[in-house]
Short mmCIF file of C-alpha atoms in Angstrom, two decimals:
data_model
loop_
_atom_site.label_atom_id
_atom_site.label_comp_id
_atom_site.label_asym_id
_atom_site.label_seq_id
_atom_site.Cartn_x
_atom_site.Cartn_y
_atom_site.Cartn_z
CA MET A 1 -152.53 6.68 -181.60
CA THR A 2 -154.44 9.12 -179.48
CA MET A 3 -154.75 12.71 -180.56
CA THR A 4 -152.61 15.28 -178.82
CA ILE A 5 -152.69 19.02 -178.41
CA HIS A 6 -149.73 21.35 -177.96
CA VAL A 7 -149.59 23.04 -174.58
CA ASP A 8 -147.54 26.09 -173.62
CA ILE A 9 -147.53 27.36 -170.06
CA VAL A 10 -145.56 30.56 -169.53
CA SER A 11 -145.24 33.22 -166.87
CA ALA A 12 -143.68 36.64 -167.30
CA GLU A 13 -140.50 35.41 -165.67
CA ALA A 14 -140.04 31.95 -167.17
CA GLU A 15 -141.33 29.24 -169.48
CA ILE A 16 -143.00 26.64 -167.29
CA PHE A 17 -144.10 23.87 -169.63
CA SER A 18 -144.16 23.21 -173.34
CA GLY A 19 -145.16 19.94 -174.94
CA LEU A 20 -147.92 17.66 -176.18
CA ALA A 21 -150.83 16.48 -174.08
CA GLU A 22 -154.05 14.54 -174.44
CA VAL A 23 -156.17 16.70 -172.16
CA VAL A 24 -155.52 19.90 -170.28
CA TYR A 25 -157.53 20.95 -167.24
CA ALA A 26 -157.46 24.59 -166.25
CA PRO A 27 -159.31 26.57 -163.56
CA ALA A 28 -161.28 29.07 -165.66
CA VAL A 29 -163.18 31.73 -163.74
CA GLN A 30 -166.52 30.07 -164.37
CA GLY A 31 -165.40 26.59 -163.42
CA GLU A 32 -162.72 24.14 -164.41
CA VAL A 33 -162.46 23.40 -168.10
CA GLY A 34 -160.97 20.36 -169.78
CA VAL A 35 -159.52 20.98 -173.20
CA MET A 36 -159.06 18.21 -175.73
CA PRO A 37 -157.66 18.40 -179.27
CA ARG A 38 -159.87 20.22 -181.80
CA HIS A 39 -161.49 22.34 -179.17
CA THR A 40 -163.18 25.44 -180.53
CA PRO A 41 -161.23 28.72 -180.09
CA PHE A 42 -161.73 29.83 -176.52
CA LEU A 43 -160.53 32.69 -174.33
CA SER A 44 -160.97 32.96 -170.59
CA PRO A 45 -159.29 34.36 -167.52
CA LEU A 46 -158.04 31.83 -164.97
CA LYS A 47 -158.38 31.93 -161.23
CA PRO A 48 -155.76 30.70 -158.76
CA GLY A 49 -155.52 26.94 -158.90
CA GLU A 50 -153.74 24.14 -160.65
CA VAL A 51 -153.37 23.44 -164.32
CA ARG A 52 -153.24 19.71 -164.95
CA VAL A 53 -151.67 18.45 -168.11
CA HIS A 54 -152.67 14.88 -168.97
CA LEU A 55 -149.76 13.53 -170.99
CA GLY A 56 -150.93 9.93 -171.41
CA PRO A 57 -152.32 7.04 -169.41
CA ASN A 58 -151.27 7.53 -165.77
CA GLN A 59 -149.04 10.38 -166.75
CA GLU A 60 -150.02 13.74 -165.44
CA GLU A 61 -148.19 16.91 -164.59
CA SER A 62 -149.70 19.64 -162.53
CA PHE A 63 -148.70 23.25 -162.15
CA TYR A 64 -149.90 25.72 -159.64
CA ILE A 65 -150.77 29.16 -161.01
CA SER A 66 -152.01 32.26 -159.25
CA GLY A 67 -154.31 33.33 -162.06
CA GLY A 68 -153.80 34.27 -165.67
CA MET A 69 -155.31 33.81 -169.11
CA LEU A 70 -156.21 30.73 -171.14
CA GLU A 71 -156.26 30.72 -174.91
CA VAL A 72 -157.39 27.69 -176.85
CA GLN A 73 -156.90 27.10 -180.55
CA PRO A 74 -157.87 23.77 -182.15
CA HIS A 75 -154.35 22.41 -181.81
CA LEU A 76 -152.83 24.77 -179.31
CA VAL A 77 -153.39 25.69 -175.70
CA THR A 78 -151.63 28.70 -174.22
CA VAL A 79 -151.68 29.43 -170.51
CA LEU A 80 -150.38 32.89 -169.64
CA ALA A 81 -149.75 32.67 -165.92
CA ASP A 82 -149.64 35.78 -163.76
CA THR A 83 -146.65 36.24 -161.52
CA ALA A 84 -148.22 38.95 -159.45
CA LEU A 85 -151.23 38.80 -157.24
CA ARG A 86 -154.05 40.52 -159.07
CA ALA A 87 -157.29 41.97 -157.91
CA LYS A 88 -159.10 45.04 -159.10
CA ASP A 89 -158.75 46.85 -155.80
CA ILE A 90 -155.05 46.09 -155.56
CA ASP A 91 -154.47 47.40 -159.06
CA GLU A 92 -156.32 50.53 -158.20
CA ALA A 93 -154.30 50.94 -155.02
CA ALA A 94 -151.10 50.56 -157.01
CA ALA A 95 -152.31 53.13 -159.51
CA LEU A 96 -153.09 55.49 -156.68
CA GLU A 97 -149.65 54.93 -155.26
CA ALA A 98 -147.95 55.71 -158.55
CA LYS A 99 -149.96 58.89 -158.81
CA GLN A 100 -149.11 59.85 -155.27
CA ARG A 101 -145.45 59.30 -155.90
CA ALA A 102 -145.74 61.67 -158.82
CA GLU A 103 -147.49 64.23 -156.68
CA LYS A 104 -145.05 63.62 -153.87
CA MET A 105 -147.82 63.12 -151.43
CA LEU A 106 -147.63 61.05 -148.32
CA ALA A 107 -151.02 59.79 -147.33
CA ASP A 108 -151.98 56.90 -145.14
CA ARG A 109 -152.90 53.79 -146.99
CA ASN A 110 -156.51 52.73 -146.99
CA ALA A 111 -157.61 49.95 -144.70
CA GLU A 112 -159.87 48.70 -147.52
CA ILE A 113 -156.90 48.09 -149.73
CA ASP A 114 -155.28 45.93 -147.09
CA TYR A 115 -158.51 43.99 -146.77
CA SER A 116 -158.74 43.23 -150.47
CA ARG A 117 -155.09 42.26 -150.54
CA ALA A 118 -155.64 39.87 -147.66
CA HIS A 119 -158.66 38.44 -149.44
CA ALA A 120 -156.70 37.76 -152.61
CA GLU A 121 -153.88 36.23 -150.60
CA LEU A 122 -156.32 33.97 -148.81
CA ALA A 123 -157.82 32.75 -152.08
CA GLU A 124 -154.36 32.00 -153.36
CA ALA A 125 -153.30 30.16 -150.23
CA MET A 126 -156.44 28.03 -150.33
CA ALA A 127 -155.85 27.07 -153.94
CA GLN A 128 -152.28 26.17 -153.07
CA LEU A 129 -153.44 23.94 -150.25
CA GLN A 130 -155.94 22.19 -152.50
CA ALA A 131 -153.27 21.54 -155.08
CA LEU A 132 -151.02 20.07 -152.38
CA ASP A 133 -153.83 17.89 -151.09
CA ARG A 134 -154.47 16.47 -154.50
CA LEU A 135 -150.78 15.77 -155.02
CA ARG A 136 -150.68 13.90 -151.71
CA LYS A 137 -153.65 11.74 -152.69
CA ILE A 138 -152.08 10.85 -156.02
CA LYS A 139 -148.95 9.73 -154.23
CA GLN A 140 -150.94 7.53 -151.84
CA VAL A 141 -152.71 5.78 -154.69
CA ARG A 142 -149.43 4.95 -156.31
CA MET B 1 -93.96 73.47 -164.36
CA ALA B 2 -95.69 71.82 -161.46
CA SER B 3 -93.44 70.62 -158.71
CA GLY B 4 -92.71 66.95 -158.19
CA LYS B 5 -94.83 66.55 -155.12
CA GLU B 6 -97.92 68.04 -156.74
CA ILE B 7 -97.67 65.67 -159.67
CA ARG B 8 -97.14 62.74 -157.34
CA THR B 9 -100.34 63.41 -155.39
CA LYS B 10 -102.24 63.86 -158.65
CA ILE B 11 -101.03 60.50 -159.91
CA ALA B 12 -102.04 58.84 -156.65
CA SER B 13 -105.52 60.36 -156.84
CA ILE B 14 -106.02 59.27 -160.45
CA LYS B 15 -104.88 55.77 -159.54
CA ASN B 16 -107.58 55.65 -156.88
CA THR B 17 -110.20 56.79 -159.36
CA GLN B 18 -109.02 54.16 -161.78
CA LYS B 19 -109.46 51.48 -159.13
CA ILE B 20 -113.04 52.56 -158.62
CA THR B 21 -113.91 52.69 -162.31
CA ARG B 22 -112.32 49.30 -162.86
CA ALA B 23 -114.34 47.80 -160.03
CA MET B 24 -117.52 49.38 -161.42
CA GLU B 25 -116.72 47.98 -164.83
CA MET B 26 -116.46 44.46 -163.47
CA VAL B 27 -119.63 44.79 -161.40
CA ALA B 28 -121.50 46.09 -164.42
CA ALA B 29 -120.22 43.22 -166.56
CA SER B 30 -121.52 40.59 -164.16
CA LYS B 31 -124.81 42.42 -163.67
CA MET B 32 -125.24 42.74 -167.41
CA ARG B 33 -124.99 38.99 -167.81
CA LYS B 34 -127.73 38.51 -165.23
CA ALA B 35 -129.89 41.19 -166.81
CA GLN B 36 -129.51 39.53 -170.19
CA ASP B 37 -130.57 36.22 -168.67
CA ARG B 38 -133.68 37.86 -167.29
CA MET B 39 -134.37 39.37 -170.68
CA GLN B 40 -134.20 35.90 -172.22
CA LYS B 41 -136.44 34.45 -169.55
CA SER B 42 -139.19 36.98 -170.04
CA ARG B 43 -139.17 36.44 -173.77
CA PRO B 44 -141.36 33.27 -173.98
CA TYR B 45 -144.23 35.08 -172.28
CA ALA B 46 -143.94 38.01 -174.65
CA GLU B 47 -143.85 35.67 -177.63
CA LYS B 48 -146.87 33.67 -176.49
CA ILE B 49 -148.99 36.69 -175.68
CA ASN B 50 -147.98 38.17 -179.03
CA ARG B 51 -149.22 35.02 -180.70
CA VAL B 52 -152.51 35.21 -178.86
CA ILE B 53 -152.93 38.84 -179.88
CA GLY B 54 -152.04 37.80 -183.43
CA HIS B 55 -154.80 35.19 -183.37
CA LEU B 56 -157.17 37.76 -182.00
CA ALA B 57 -156.35 40.13 -184.86
CA GLN B 58 -157.03 37.33 -187.34
CA ALA B 59 -160.35 36.49 -185.78
CA HIS B 60 -163.44 38.45 -186.67
CA PRO B 61 -164.78 39.34 -183.27
CA GLU B 62 -168.20 40.87 -182.92
CA TYR B 63 -166.91 43.00 -180.10
CA LYS B 64 -163.94 45.26 -180.68
CA HIS B 65 -162.15 46.54 -177.64
CA ALA B 66 -161.27 50.24 -177.37
CA TYR B 67 -157.57 49.32 -177.22
CA MET B 68 -157.75 48.02 -180.77
CA LEU B 69 -159.63 50.91 -182.33
CA ASP B 70 -158.04 54.03 -183.72
CA ARG B 71 -159.70 57.24 -182.69
CA GLU B 72 -159.16 60.91 -183.30
CA VAL B 73 -156.01 61.98 -181.46
CA LYS B 74 -156.66 64.85 -179.09
CA ASN B 75 -153.96 64.09 -176.58
CA VAL B 76 -151.22 61.53 -176.16
CA GLY B 77 -149.56 59.79 -173.24
CA VAL B 78 -146.01 58.58 -173.05
CA ILE B 79 -144.13 56.26 -170.72
CA VAL B 80 -140.42 56.96 -170.44
CA ILE B 81 -138.21 54.20 -169.06
CA SER B 82 -134.83 55.33 -167.77
CA SER B 83 -132.26 53.96 -165.36
CA ASP B 84 -132.20 54.73 -161.66
CA ARG B 85 -128.52 55.56 -161.55
CA GLY B 86 -126.11 57.58 -163.62
CA LEU B 87 -122.54 56.89 -164.71
CA CYS B 88 -123.71 54.95 -167.71
CA GLY B 89 -122.42 57.11 -170.53
CA GLY B 90 -124.90 58.81 -172.80
CA LEU B 91 -127.62 56.22 -172.33
CA ASN B 92 -130.18 58.40 -170.57
CA THR B 93 -129.21 61.59 -172.38
CA ASN B 94 -129.78 59.97 -175.76
CA LEU B 95 -133.06 58.56 -174.54
CA PHE B 96 -134.31 61.95 -173.36
CA LYS B 97 -133.26 63.56 -176.63
CA THR B 98 -135.33 61.04 -178.54
CA ALA B 99 -138.21 61.52 -176.13
CA LEU B 100 -138.06 65.30 -176.49
CA THR B 101 -138.05 65.16 -180.29
CA SER B 102 -141.16 62.99 -180.22
CA LEU B 103 -142.79 65.11 -177.52
CA ARG B 104 -142.33 68.26 -179.61
CA LYS B 105 -143.75 66.52 -182.66
CA TRP B 106 -146.83 65.34 -180.77
CA GLN B 107 -147.25 68.72 -179.14
CA GLN B 108 -147.44 70.29 -182.58
CA GLU B 109 -149.97 67.74 -183.72
CA ILE B 110 -152.32 68.17 -180.79
CA GLY B 111 -151.83 71.91 -180.35
CA THR B 112 -150.16 73.75 -177.52
CA ASP B 113 -153.18 74.10 -175.27
CA ARG B 114 -153.09 70.45 -174.23
CA LYS B 115 -150.50 68.89 -172.02
CA ILE B 116 -149.01 65.54 -172.88
CA ASN B 117 -149.36 63.04 -170.04
CA ILE B 118 -145.96 61.75 -169.05
CA CYS B 119 -145.23 58.72 -166.96
CA THR B 120 -141.68 58.10 -165.76
CA VAL B 121 -139.89 54.93 -164.71
CA GLY B 122 -136.54 55.33 -162.99
CA SER B 123 -135.18 58.30 -161.04
CA LYS B 124 -133.26 59.75 -163.97
CA ALA B 125 -136.41 60.31 -166.01
CA ALA B 126 -138.19 61.68 -162.94
CA GLY B 127 -135.34 64.15 -162.37
CA PHE B 128 -135.18 65.12 -166.01
CA PHE B 129 -138.87 65.94 -166.34
CA ARG B 130 -138.83 67.79 -163.04
CA ARG B 131 -136.21 70.10 -164.52
CA TYR B 132 -137.65 70.21 -168.02
CA GLY B 133 -141.24 70.57 -166.93
CA GLY B 134 -144.09 68.52 -168.25
CA ASN B 135 -147.23 66.95 -166.97
CA VAL B 136 -145.91 63.95 -165.05
CA VAL B 137 -148.94 61.96 -163.93
CA ALA B 138 -147.27 58.92 -162.40
CA GLN B 139 -143.84 57.66 -161.62
CA ALA B 140 -142.02 54.61 -160.35
CA THR B 141 -138.47 54.74 -159.05
CA HIS B 142 -135.92 52.52 -157.33
CA LEU B 143 -137.04 49.33 -159.01
CA GLY B 144 -133.63 47.73 -158.53
CA ASP B 145 -131.91 45.23 -160.77
CA ASN B 146 -134.65 42.66 -160.52
CA PRO B 147 -137.94 44.43 -161.11
CA THR B 148 -141.25 42.65 -160.78
CA LEU B 149 -144.39 43.29 -162.72
CA GLU B 150 -146.02 44.35 -159.48
CA ASP B 151 -143.82 47.44 -159.37
CA LEU B 152 -145.28 48.60 -162.66
CA ILE B 153 -148.94 47.71 -162.31
CA GLY B 154 -149.94 50.96 -160.66
CA LEU B 155 -148.21 53.12 -163.19
CA ILE B 156 -149.65 51.20 -166.12
CA LYS B 157 -153.11 51.41 -164.68
CA VAL B 158 -152.87 55.20 -164.44
CA MET B 159 -152.16 55.35 -168.16
CA LEU B 160 -154.77 52.77 -169.15
CA ASP B 161 -157.38 54.59 -167.06
CA ALA B 162 -156.44 57.81 -168.79
CA TYR B 163 -156.93 56.03 -172.12
CA ASN B 164 -160.26 54.58 -171.05
CA ASP B 165 -161.47 57.96 -169.84
CA GLY B 166 -160.48 59.58 -173.12
CA GLU B 167 -157.80 61.76 -171.57
CA ILE B 168 -155.29 60.29 -173.97
CA ASP B 169 -155.96 58.73 -177.37
CA LYS B 170 -152.55 57.25 -178.01
CA LEU B 171 -149.96 55.76 -175.70
CA PHE B 172 -146.28 55.51 -176.48
CA LEU B 173 -143.34 53.82 -174.80
CA VAL B 174 -139.87 55.37 -174.95
CA SER B 175 -137.10 53.03 -173.89
CA ASN B 176 -133.72 51.69 -174.89
CA ASP B 177 -133.45 48.79 -177.26
CA PHE B 178 -130.64 46.35 -176.50
CA VAL B 179 -128.89 45.79 -179.82
CA ASN B 180 -125.64 44.43 -178.38
CA THR B 181 -123.21 45.26 -175.61
CA MET B 182 -121.76 48.21 -177.49
CA THR B 183 -124.97 49.57 -178.97
CA GLN B 184 -128.19 50.63 -177.30
CA LYS B 185 -130.81 52.39 -179.35
CA PRO B 186 -133.51 54.63 -177.87
CA GLU B 187 -136.84 53.72 -179.43
CA VAL B 188 -140.38 55.03 -179.46
CA LYS B 189 -143.07 52.38 -179.72
CA GLN B 190 -146.79 52.79 -179.95
CA LEU B 191 -148.62 50.78 -177.29
CA LEU B 192 -152.17 51.95 -177.78
CA PRO B 193 -154.15 51.53 -179.90
CA ILE B 194 -152.62 48.13 -180.59
CA GLN B 195 -151.34 47.95 -184.12
CA PRO B 196 -151.63 44.59 -185.84
CA THR B 197 -148.46 43.49 -187.59
CA GLU B 198 -148.46 42.69 -191.29
CA GLN B 199 -148.73 38.94 -190.95
CA ASP B 200 -151.70 39.32 -188.65
CA LYS B 201 -153.72 40.86 -191.44
CA GLN B 202 -153.85 37.68 -193.51
CA GLU B 203 -157.34 36.88 -194.65
CA THR B 204 -158.63 33.61 -193.31
CA HIS B 205 -162.05 32.10 -192.85
CA HIS B 206 -164.37 33.81 -190.43
CA TRP B 207 -164.13 32.61 -186.87
CA ASP B 208 -164.36 34.03 -183.41
CA TYR B 209 -163.48 32.94 -179.92
CA LEU B 210 -165.84 31.69 -177.29
CA TYR B 211 -165.43 34.13 -174.45
CA GLU B 212 -166.01 33.27 -170.85
CA PRO B 213 -167.52 35.13 -169.04
CA SER B 214 -167.94 37.83 -171.71
CA ALA B 215 -165.95 39.34 -174.53
CA PRO B 216 -165.42 42.83 -173.04
CA GLU B 217 -164.17 41.46 -169.73
CA VAL B 218 -161.89 38.85 -171.24
CA LEU B 219 -160.41 41.20 -173.81
CA GLU B 220 -159.87 43.87 -171.18
CA MET B 221 -157.83 41.44 -169.10
CA LEU B 222 -155.92 40.03 -172.03
CA LEU B 223 -155.03 43.37 -173.59
CA MET B 224 -154.05 44.79 -170.21
CA ARG B 225 -151.64 41.91 -169.76
CA TYR B 226 -150.34 42.43 -173.25
CA ILE B 227 -149.56 46.08 -172.56
CA GLU B 228 -148.03 45.14 -169.22
CA SER B 229 -145.83 42.53 -170.80
CA LEU B 230 -144.61 45.05 -173.39
CA ILE B 231 -143.74 47.58 -170.72
CA TYR B 232 -142.15 44.97 -168.46
CA GLN B 233 -140.10 43.74 -171.38
CA GLY B 234 -139.04 47.33 -172.05
CA LEU B 235 -137.96 47.75 -168.45
CA VAL B 236 -135.98 44.53 -168.31
CA GLU B 237 -134.32 45.42 -171.59
CA ASN B 238 -133.50 48.89 -170.31
CA ILE B 239 -131.72 47.39 -167.30
CA ALA B 240 -129.56 45.26 -169.57
CA CYS B 241 -128.85 48.40 -171.60
CA GLU B 242 -127.93 50.35 -168.47
CA GLN B 243 -125.42 47.74 -167.33
CA ALA B 244 -123.91 47.38 -170.79
CA ALA B 245 -123.58 51.14 -171.19
CA ARG B 246 -122.06 51.45 -167.74
CA MET B 247 -119.58 48.71 -168.48
CA VAL B 248 -118.44 50.43 -171.67
CA ALA B 249 -118.33 53.87 -170.03
CA MET B 250 -116.31 52.58 -167.10
CA LYS B 251 -113.93 50.72 -169.38
CA SER B 252 -113.14 53.88 -171.31
CA ALA B 253 -112.82 55.80 -168.03
CA SER B 254 -110.25 53.28 -166.79
CA ASP B 255 -108.37 53.49 -170.08
CA ASN B 256 -108.36 57.27 -169.98
CA ALA B 257 -107.09 57.23 -166.41
CA GLY B 258 -104.27 54.93 -167.55
CA ASN B 259 -103.27 57.36 -170.30
CA LEU B 260 -103.40 60.29 -167.92
CA ILE B 261 -101.18 58.48 -165.42
CA GLU B 262 -98.63 57.75 -168.14
CA GLU B 263 -98.50 61.39 -169.19
CA LEU B 264 -98.21 62.61 -165.61
CA GLN B 265 -95.50 60.08 -164.89
CA LEU B 266 -93.53 61.47 -167.83
CA ALA B 267 -93.98 65.04 -166.60
CA TYR B 268 -92.93 63.98 -163.11
CA ASN B 269 -89.76 62.29 -164.38
CA LYS B 270 -88.90 65.36 -166.47
CA ALA B 271 -89.40 67.66 -163.50
CA ARG B 272 -87.24 65.48 -161.32
CA GLN B 273 -84.49 65.31 -163.92
CA ALA B 274 -84.62 69.09 -164.38
CA ALA B 275 -84.24 69.58 -160.62
CA ILE B 276 -81.21 67.28 -160.52
CA THR B 277 -79.57 68.97 -163.51
CA GLN B 278 -80.13 72.36 -161.94
CA GLU B 279 -78.60 71.23 -158.66
CA ILE B 280 -75.51 69.82 -160.40
CA SER B 281 -75.01 72.96 -162.47
CA GLU B 282 -75.33 75.02 -159.30
CA ILE B 283 -72.68 72.92 -157.56
CA VAL B 284 -70.38 73.07 -160.61
CA GLY B 285 -70.94 76.84 -160.87
CA GLY B 286 -70.21 77.21 -157.14
CA ALA B 287 -67.01 75.13 -157.40
CA ALA B 288 -65.81 77.19 -160.38
CA ALA B 289 -66.40 80.41 -158.45
CA VAL B 290 -64.20 79.13 -155.60
#
């Protein structure tokens, strides 16, 4: 029997996947990683993309995530998926907003913030399209 | 004694109030169920990130993030989560009482010359600290029944930045704990520095993670998400508390209205009977005089 590794994929709003897999592919920030059983402990942020869970021969499930964290233990993979769009500038803008609300100030929003938001949205949309493309190809092969 | 007509209008007005409170009770009951569902749904994430943090505490990392290190406490920050709307019994009042007790205690510890940074979620907390005074540095209101993490990110970042800049050395969360429908308990939790739980302290062999791209960056992101998930969880739980408290408060309001109507009805009947008796005795008296 082949070795398996336990995989948990969760987002703040729901549990997405939980089960055993042979290999897990995840889009880490420095390139896609494939995790097999007995992998060394590993921590990395994830970028928008798809997490593919290889369950067995010709059995694969894929999930689209918009970023998050990956934790690997020798027999356990945890994917903490983000539900919100994250980028440093957006966070800062949100922080600014919260402060402004407290100060009851009404200032015009920065054009730069909109730009960074658009950029993050674009990256997410592209990753979504790629994931769709791949799904289509898999279907054609079958 | 009040005249019959007066009592009648009073009864009608109380009946109207009772209709409203009964409707609110039913709305709150259905919203509470949904809020509880959401609470359940957000739980797996909290559990998993807790586990990861647990692993991290067991590991022997070369790099320790500032969020995990205790330092001398010169000032503290606190996030108070309240509801947006009232009419939910003593929920918010109890919460503010607990918050004030803790605030006074911290104020004594750090001395009176420093101001505690306060962060409010929900309009009730915002209103309370506007009246009470206090250094409110950020606030979020009108989050609705279905809040998203996005609504909180800004506010959390204000507090984390304050922690990073050394403006605060400890961060607390004050929110309601959902025990059951009848009971909600205001609680004060320490968010920063992160305190490892007892089971996390077990001694194991020495190991550390591989970090990609680098330990400080990865830990920063992970711990930020951990704090966010704790606060989000607190908010979702507080909404369930709000609905439960409202349901109970409105139920007792409807019951009280019922009792009041009964009493007034009795008074009305008595007044009517007295009027009739008086009329009869007047007629009899008149007839006797003739």
